[in-house]
PDB file of C-alpha atoms in Angstrom:
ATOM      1  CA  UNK A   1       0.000   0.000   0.000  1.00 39.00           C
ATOM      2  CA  UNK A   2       2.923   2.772   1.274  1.00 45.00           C
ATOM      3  CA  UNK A   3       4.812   1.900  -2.087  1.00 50.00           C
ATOM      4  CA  UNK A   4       1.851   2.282  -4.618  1.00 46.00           C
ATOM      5  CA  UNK A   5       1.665   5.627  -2.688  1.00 45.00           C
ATOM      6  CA  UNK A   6       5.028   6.582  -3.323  1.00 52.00           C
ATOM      7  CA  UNK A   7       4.312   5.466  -7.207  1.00 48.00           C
ATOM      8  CA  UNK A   8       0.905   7.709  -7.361  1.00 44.00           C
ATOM      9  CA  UNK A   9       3.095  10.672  -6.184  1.00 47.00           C
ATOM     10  CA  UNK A  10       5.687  10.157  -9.071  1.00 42.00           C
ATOM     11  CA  UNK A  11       2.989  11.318 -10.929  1.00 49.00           C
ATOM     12  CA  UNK A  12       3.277  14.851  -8.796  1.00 57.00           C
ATOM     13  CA  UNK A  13       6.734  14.834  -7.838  1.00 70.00           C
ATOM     14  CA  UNK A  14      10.083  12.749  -8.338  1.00 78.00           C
ATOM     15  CA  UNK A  15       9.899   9.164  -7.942  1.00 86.00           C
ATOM     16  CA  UNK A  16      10.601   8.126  -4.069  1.00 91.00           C
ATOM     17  CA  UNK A  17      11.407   5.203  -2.818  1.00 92.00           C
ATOM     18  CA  UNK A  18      10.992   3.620   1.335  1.00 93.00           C
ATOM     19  CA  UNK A  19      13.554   3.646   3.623  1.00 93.00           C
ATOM     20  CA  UNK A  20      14.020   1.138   6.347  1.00 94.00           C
ATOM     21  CA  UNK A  21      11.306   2.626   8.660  1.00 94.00           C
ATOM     22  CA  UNK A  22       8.833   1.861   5.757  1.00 93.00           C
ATOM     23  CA  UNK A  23       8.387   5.513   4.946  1.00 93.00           C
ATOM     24  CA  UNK A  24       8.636   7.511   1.713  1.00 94.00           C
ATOM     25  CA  UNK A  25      11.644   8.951   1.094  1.00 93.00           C
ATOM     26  CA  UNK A  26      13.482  11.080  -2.002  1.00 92.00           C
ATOM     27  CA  UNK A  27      15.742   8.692  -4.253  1.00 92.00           C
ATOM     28  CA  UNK A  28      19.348   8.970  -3.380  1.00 92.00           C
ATOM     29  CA  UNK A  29      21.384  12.206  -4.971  1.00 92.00           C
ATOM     30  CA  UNK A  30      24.926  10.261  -5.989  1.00 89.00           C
ATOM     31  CA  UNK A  31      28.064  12.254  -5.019  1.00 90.00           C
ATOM     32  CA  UNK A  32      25.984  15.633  -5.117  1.00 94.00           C
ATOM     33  CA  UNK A  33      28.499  18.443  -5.682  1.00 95.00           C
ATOM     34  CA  UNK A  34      27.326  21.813  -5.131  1.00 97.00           C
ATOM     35  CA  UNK A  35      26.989  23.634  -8.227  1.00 98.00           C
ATOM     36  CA  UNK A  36      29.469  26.856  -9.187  1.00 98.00           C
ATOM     37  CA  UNK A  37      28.738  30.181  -8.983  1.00 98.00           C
ATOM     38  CA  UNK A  38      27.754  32.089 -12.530  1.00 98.00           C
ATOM     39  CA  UNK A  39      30.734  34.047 -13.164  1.00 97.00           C
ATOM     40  CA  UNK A  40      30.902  37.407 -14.907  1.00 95.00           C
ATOM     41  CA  UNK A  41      31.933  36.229 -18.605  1.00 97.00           C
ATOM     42  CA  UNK A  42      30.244  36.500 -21.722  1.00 98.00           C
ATOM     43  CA  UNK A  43      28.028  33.772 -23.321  1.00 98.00           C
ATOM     44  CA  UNK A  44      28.724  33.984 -27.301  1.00 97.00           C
ATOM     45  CA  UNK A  45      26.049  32.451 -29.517  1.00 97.00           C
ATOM     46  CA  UNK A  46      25.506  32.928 -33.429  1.00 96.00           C
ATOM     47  CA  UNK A  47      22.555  35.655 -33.087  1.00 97.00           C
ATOM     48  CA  UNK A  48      23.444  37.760 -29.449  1.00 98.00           C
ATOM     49  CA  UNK A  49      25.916  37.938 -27.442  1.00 98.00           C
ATOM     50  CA  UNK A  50      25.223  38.062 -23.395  1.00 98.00           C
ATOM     51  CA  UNK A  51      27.495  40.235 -21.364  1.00 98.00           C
ATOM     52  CA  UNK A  52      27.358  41.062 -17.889  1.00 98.00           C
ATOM     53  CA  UNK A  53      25.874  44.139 -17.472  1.00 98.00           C
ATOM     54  CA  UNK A  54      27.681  47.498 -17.511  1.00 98.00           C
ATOM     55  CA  UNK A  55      25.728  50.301 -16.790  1.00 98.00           C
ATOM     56  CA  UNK A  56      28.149  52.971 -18.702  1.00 97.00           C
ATOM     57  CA  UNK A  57      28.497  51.002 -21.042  1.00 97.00           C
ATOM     58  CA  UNK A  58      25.007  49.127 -22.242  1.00 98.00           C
ATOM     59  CA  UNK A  59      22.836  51.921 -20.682  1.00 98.00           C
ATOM     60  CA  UNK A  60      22.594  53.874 -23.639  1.00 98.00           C
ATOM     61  CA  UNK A  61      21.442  51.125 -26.249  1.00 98.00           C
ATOM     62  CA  UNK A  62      18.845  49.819 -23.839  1.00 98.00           C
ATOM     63  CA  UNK A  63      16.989  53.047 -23.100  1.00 98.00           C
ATOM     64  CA  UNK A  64      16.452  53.703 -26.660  1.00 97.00           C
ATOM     65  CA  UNK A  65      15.787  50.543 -27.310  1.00 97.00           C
ATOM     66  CA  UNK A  66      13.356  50.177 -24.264  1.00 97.00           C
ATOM     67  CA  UNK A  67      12.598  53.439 -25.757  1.00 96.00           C
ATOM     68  CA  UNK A  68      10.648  51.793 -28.775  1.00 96.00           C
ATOM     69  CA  UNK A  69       8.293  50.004 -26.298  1.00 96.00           C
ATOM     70  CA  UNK A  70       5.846  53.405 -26.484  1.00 93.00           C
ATOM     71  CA  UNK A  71       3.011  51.873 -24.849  1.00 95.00           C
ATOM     72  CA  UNK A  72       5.788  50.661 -21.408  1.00 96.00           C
ATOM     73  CA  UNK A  73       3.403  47.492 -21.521  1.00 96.00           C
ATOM     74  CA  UNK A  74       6.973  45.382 -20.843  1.00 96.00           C
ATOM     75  CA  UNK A  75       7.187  47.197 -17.331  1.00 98.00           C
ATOM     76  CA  UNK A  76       3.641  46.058 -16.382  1.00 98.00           C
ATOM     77  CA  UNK A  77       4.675  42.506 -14.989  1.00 98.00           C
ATOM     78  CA  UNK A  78       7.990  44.096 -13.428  1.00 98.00           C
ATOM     79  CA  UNK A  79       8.073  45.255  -9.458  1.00 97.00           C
ATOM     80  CA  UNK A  80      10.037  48.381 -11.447  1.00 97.00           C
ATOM     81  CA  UNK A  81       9.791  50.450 -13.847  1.00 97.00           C
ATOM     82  CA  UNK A  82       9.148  52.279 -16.325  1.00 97.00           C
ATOM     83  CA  UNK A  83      11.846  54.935 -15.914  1.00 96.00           C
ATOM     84  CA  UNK A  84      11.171  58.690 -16.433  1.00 91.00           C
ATOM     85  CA  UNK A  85      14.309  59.738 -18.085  1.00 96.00           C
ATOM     86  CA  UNK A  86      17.941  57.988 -18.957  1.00 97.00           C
ATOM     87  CA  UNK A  87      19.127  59.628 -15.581  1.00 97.00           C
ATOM     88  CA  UNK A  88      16.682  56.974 -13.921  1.00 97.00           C
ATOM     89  CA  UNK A  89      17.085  54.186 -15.705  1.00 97.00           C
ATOM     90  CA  UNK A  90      20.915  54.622 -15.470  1.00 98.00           C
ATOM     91  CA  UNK A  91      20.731  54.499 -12.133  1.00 98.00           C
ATOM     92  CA  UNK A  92      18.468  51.509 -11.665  1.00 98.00           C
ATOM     93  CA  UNK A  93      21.139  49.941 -13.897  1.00 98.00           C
ATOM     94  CA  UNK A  94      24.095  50.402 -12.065  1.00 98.00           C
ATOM     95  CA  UNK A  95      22.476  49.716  -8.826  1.00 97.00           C
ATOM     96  CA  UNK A  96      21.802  46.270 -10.561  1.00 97.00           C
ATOM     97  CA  UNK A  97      25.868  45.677 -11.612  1.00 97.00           C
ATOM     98  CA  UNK A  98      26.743  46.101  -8.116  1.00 96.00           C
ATOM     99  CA  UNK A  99      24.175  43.261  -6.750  1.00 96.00           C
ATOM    100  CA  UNK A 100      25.856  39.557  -6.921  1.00 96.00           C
ATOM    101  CA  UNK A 101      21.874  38.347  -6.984  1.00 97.00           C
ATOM    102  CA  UNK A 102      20.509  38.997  -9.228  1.00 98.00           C
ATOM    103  CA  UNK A 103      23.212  38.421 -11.854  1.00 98.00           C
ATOM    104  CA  UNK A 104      22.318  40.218 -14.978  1.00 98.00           C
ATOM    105  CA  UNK A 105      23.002  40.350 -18.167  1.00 98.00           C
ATOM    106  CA  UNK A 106      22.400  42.908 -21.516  1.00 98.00           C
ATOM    107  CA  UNK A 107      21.800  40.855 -24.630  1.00 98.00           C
ATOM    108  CA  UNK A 108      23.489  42.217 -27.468  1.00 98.00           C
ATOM    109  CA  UNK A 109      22.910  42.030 -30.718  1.00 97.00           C
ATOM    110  CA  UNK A 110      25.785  39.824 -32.367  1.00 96.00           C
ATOM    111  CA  UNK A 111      25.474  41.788 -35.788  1.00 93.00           C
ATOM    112  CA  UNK A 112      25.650  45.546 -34.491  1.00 94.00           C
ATOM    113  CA  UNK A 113      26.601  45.186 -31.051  1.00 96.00           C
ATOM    114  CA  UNK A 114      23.560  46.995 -29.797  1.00 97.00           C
ATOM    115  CA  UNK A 115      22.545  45.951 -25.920  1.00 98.00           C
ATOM    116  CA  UNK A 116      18.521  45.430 -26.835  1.00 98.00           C
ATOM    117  CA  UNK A 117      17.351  43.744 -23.376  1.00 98.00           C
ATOM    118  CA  UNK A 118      18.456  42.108 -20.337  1.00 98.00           C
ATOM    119  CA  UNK A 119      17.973  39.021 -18.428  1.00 98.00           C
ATOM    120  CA  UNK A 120      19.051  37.609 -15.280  1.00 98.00           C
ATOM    121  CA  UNK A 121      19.799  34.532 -12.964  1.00 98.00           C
ATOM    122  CA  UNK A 122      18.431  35.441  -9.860  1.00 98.00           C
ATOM    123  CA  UNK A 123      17.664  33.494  -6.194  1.00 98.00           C
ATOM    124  CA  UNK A 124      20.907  31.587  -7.282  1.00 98.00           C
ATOM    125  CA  UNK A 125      21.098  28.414  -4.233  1.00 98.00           C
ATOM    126  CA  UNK A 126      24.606  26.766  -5.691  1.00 98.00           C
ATOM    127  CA  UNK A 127      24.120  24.723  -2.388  1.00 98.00           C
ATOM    128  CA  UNK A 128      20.957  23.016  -3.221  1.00 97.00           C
ATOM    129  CA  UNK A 129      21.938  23.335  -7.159  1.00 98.00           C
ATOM    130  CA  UNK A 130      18.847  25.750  -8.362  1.00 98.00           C
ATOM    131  CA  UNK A 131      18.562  28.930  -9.840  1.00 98.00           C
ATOM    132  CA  UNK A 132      15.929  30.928 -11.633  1.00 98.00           C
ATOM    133  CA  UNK A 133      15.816  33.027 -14.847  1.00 98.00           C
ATOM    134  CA  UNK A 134      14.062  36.577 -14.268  1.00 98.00           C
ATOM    135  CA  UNK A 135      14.221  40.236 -14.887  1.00 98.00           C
ATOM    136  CA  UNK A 136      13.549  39.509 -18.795  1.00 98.00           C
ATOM    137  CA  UNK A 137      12.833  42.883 -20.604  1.00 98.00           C
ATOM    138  CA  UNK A 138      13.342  42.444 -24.431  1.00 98.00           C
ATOM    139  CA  UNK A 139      12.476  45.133 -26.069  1.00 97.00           C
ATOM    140  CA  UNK A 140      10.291  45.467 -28.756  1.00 97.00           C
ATOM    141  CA  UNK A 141      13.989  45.186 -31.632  1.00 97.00           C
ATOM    142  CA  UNK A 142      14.650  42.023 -29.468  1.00 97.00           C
ATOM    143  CA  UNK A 143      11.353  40.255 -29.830  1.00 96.00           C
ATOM    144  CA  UNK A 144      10.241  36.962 -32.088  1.00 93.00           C
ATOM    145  CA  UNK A 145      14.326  37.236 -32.969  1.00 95.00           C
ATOM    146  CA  UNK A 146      16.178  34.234 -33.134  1.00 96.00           C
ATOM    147  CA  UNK A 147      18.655  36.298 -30.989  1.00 97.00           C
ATOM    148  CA  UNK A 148      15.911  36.359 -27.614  1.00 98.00           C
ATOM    149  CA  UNK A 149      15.754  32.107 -28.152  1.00 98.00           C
ATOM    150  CA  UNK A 150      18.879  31.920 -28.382  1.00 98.00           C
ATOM    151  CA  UNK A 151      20.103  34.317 -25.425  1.00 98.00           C
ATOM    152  CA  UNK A 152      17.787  31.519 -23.093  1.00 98.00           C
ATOM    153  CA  UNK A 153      19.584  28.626 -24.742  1.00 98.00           C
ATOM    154  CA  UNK A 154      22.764  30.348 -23.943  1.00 98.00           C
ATOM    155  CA  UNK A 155      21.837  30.861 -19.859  1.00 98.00           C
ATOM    156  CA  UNK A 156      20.135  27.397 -19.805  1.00 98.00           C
ATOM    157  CA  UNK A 157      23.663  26.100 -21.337  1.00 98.00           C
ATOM    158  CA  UNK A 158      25.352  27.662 -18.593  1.00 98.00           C
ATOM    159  CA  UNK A 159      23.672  26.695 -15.682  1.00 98.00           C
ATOM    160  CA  UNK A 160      23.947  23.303 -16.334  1.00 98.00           C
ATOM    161  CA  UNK A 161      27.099  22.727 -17.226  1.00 98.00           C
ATOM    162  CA  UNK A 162      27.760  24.870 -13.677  1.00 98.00           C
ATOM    163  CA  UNK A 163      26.372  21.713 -12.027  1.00 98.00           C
ATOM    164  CA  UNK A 164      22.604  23.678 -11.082  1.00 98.00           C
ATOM    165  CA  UNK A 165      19.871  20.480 -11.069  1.00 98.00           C
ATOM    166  CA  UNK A 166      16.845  22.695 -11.386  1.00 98.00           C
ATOM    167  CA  UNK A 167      16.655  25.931 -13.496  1.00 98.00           C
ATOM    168  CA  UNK A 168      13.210  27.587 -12.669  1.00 98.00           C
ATOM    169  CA  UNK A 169      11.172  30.672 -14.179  1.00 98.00           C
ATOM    170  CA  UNK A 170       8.298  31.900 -12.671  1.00 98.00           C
ATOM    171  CA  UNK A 171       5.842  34.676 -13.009  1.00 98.00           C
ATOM    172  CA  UNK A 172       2.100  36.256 -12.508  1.00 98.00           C
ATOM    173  CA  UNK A 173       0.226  34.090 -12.777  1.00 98.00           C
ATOM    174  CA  UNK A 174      -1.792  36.318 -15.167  1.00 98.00           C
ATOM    175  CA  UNK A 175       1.158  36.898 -17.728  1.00 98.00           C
ATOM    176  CA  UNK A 176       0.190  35.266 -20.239  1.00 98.00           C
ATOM    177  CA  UNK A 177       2.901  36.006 -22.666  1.00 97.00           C
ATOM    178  CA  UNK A 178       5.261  35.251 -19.902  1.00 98.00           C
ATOM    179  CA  UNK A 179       3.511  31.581 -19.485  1.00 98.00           C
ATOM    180  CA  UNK A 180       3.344  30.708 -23.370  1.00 98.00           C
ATOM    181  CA  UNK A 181       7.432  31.352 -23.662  1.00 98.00           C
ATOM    182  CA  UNK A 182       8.178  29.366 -21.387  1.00 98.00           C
ATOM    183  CA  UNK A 183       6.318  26.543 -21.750  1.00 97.00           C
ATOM    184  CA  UNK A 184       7.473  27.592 -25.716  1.00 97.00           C
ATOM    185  CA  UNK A 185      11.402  26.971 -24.305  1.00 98.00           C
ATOM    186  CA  UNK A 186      10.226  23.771 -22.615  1.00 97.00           C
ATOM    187  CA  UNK A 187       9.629  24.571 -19.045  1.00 98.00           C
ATOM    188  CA  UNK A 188       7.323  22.725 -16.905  1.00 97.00           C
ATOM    189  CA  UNK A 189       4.465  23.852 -15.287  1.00 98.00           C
ATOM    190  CA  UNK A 190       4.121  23.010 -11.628  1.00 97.00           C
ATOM    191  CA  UNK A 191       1.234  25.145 -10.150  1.00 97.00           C
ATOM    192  CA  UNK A 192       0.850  28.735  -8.513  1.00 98.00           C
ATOM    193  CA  UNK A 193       1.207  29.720  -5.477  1.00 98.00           C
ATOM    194  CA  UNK A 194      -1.488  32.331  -4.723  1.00 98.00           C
ATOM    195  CA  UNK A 195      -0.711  35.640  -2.717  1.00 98.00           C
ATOM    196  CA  UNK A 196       2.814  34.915  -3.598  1.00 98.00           C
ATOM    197  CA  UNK A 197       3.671  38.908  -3.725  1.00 97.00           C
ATOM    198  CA  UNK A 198       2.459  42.668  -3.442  1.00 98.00           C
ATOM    199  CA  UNK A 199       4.247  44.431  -6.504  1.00 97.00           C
ATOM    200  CA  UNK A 200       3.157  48.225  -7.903  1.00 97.00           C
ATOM    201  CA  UNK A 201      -0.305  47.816  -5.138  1.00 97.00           C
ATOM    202  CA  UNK A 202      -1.328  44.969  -6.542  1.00 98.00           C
ATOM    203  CA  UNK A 203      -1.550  41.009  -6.014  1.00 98.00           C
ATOM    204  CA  UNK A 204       0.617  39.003  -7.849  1.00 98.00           C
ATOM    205  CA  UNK A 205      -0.053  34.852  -7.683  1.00 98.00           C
ATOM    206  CA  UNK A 206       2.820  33.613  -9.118  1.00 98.00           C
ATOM    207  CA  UNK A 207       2.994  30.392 -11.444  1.00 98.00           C
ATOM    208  CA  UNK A 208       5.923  28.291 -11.070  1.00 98.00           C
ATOM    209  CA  UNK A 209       7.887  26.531 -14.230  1.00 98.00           C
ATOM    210  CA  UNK A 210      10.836  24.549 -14.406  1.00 98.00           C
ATOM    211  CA  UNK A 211      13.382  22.538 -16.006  1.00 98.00           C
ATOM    212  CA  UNK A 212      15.443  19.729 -14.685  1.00 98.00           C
ATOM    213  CA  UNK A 213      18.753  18.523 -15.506  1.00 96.00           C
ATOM    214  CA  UNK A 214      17.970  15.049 -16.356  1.00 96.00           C
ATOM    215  CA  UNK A 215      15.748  16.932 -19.269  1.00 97.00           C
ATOM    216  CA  UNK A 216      18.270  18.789 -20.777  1.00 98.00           C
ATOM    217  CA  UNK A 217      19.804  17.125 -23.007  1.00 98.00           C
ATOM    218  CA  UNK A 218      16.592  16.460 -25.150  1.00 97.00           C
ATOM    219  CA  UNK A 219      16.240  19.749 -24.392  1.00 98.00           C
ATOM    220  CA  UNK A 220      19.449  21.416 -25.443  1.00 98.00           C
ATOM    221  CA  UNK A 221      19.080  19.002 -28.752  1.00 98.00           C
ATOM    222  CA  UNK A 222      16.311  20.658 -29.863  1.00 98.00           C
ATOM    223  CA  UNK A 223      17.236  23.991 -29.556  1.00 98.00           C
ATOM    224  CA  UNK A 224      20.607  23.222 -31.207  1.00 98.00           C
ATOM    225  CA  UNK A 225      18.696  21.951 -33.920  1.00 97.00           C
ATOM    226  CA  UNK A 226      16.490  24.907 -33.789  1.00 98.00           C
ATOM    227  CA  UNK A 227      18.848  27.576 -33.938  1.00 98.00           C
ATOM    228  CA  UNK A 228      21.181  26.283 -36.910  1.00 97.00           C
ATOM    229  CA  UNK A 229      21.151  28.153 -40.174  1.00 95.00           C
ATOM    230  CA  UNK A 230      19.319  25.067 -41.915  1.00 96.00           C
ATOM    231  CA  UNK A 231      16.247  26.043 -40.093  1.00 97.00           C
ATOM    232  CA  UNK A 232      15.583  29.296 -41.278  1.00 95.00           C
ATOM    233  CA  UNK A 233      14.839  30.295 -45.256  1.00 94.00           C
ATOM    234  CA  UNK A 234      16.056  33.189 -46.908  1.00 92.00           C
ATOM    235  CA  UNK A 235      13.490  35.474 -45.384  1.00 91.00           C
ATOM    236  CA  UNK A 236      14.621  34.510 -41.596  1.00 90.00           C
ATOM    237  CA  UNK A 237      11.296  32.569 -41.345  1.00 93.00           C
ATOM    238  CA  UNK A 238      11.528  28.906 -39.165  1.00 95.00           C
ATOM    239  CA  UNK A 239      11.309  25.745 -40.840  1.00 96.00           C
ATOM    240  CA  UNK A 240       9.971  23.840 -37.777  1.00 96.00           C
ATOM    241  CA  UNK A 241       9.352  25.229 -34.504  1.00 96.00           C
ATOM    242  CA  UNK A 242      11.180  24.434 -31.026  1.00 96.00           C
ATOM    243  CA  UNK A 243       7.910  21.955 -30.472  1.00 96.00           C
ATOM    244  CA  UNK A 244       8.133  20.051 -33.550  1.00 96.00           C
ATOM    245  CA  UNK A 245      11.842  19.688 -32.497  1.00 97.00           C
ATOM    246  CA  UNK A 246      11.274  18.441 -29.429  1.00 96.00           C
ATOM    247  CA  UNK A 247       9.008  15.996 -31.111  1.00 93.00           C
ATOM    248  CA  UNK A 248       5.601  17.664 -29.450  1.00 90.00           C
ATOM    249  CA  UNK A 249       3.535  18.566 -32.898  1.00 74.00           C
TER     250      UNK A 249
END
């Protein structure tokens, strides 16, 4: 009876197993190495390049290209934002290259070197071997580019070849853009938690996503496969989307 329990929760959770006191327990994490900290290098791919963000030097780019976004509707699902004036966002910016957590990056453009949004690994547990994506603003020259696919590839690529077991993304629950990318990238959908957070006087339940290191290698397949030139035509359209490579359509 306890172990058919333990096999209707696999369908929740991770498979379990019973310990010698007959009760359900986690299976056993061989050799478990805490994973490494992110460090402060670039990530080169074929469409953007992610650096870690300079204030002087990327803050310029981003505002105008933030800029284009007329209607601010990015900044709605942010606790921050939008900025008044460059003198603002400047120093939002630099605030954020001082802070070890979140660890953020601008995503520039590989083809004119032009920061166009930012992302960042954020509630980084090295210890326990999970981190989180967050902070994404891509701005309206970034978005439906190859270059804001690829810039995920590149930080999922990273944090698991650091050694991180679970890379997570969450959101409001009521972003629905924000839920369709990443269950777009691959991520999992595990629930929300309601009343998660008061941001800009409001409610925010936050849904929960992840990814987990046993699944990225399928994962990191398809994207590869994705992302090569033989995918796109002449007019930068997609032969087959990241769903039909990972064998979903």
């Amino acid at each position: 009876m306890l172990k058919g329990a333990v096999m209707m929760e696999a369908g929740m959770a991770s498979p379990g197993t019973v310990n010698a006191l007959g009760q359900a327990v986690g299976l056993p994490v061989a050799d478990w190495r805490e994973a490494a900290w992110p460090p402060k290098t670039d990530l080169q791919g074929r469409f953007c390049r992610l650096e870690p963000l300079q204030a002087e030097r990327h803050g310029p780019a981003l505002f105008a290209a933030m800029s284009a976004d007329a209607d601010a509707r990015n900044w709605t699902y942010l606790s921050y934002g939008p900025f008044a004036d460059y003198a603002d966002y400047y120093g939002w910016l630099a605030e954020q290259q001082r802070r070890r957590d979140p660890h953020f990056y601008a995503i520039v453009d590989a083809v004119n070197g032009e920061a166009l949004g930012v992302a960042a690994y954020l509630r980084i547990d090295p210890a326990m071997g999970c981190v989180e994506v967050g902070h994404l603003n891509f701005s309206p020259l970034l978005q439906r580019r190859p270059a804001a696919t690829e810039a995920m590839y590149l930080l999922m690529r990273q944090a698991f070849a650091l050694g991180y077991r679970r890379y997570e993304w969450k959101c409001d629950a009521l972003n629905l853009p924000s839920r369709r990318a990443a269950e777009r990238l691959g991520f999992r959908f595990e629930g929300v938690f309601r009343q998660a957070m008061v941001y800009k006087g409001r409610n925010r339940d936050t849904a929960w996503f992840s990814i987990l290191d046993h699944e990225w290698p399928a994962l990191r397949q398809a994207f590869e496969a994705w992302l090569s030139a033989g995918n796109f035509d002449a007019a930068g359209g997609q032969r087959r989307t990241l769903a039909q490579w990972r064998g979903e359509d």
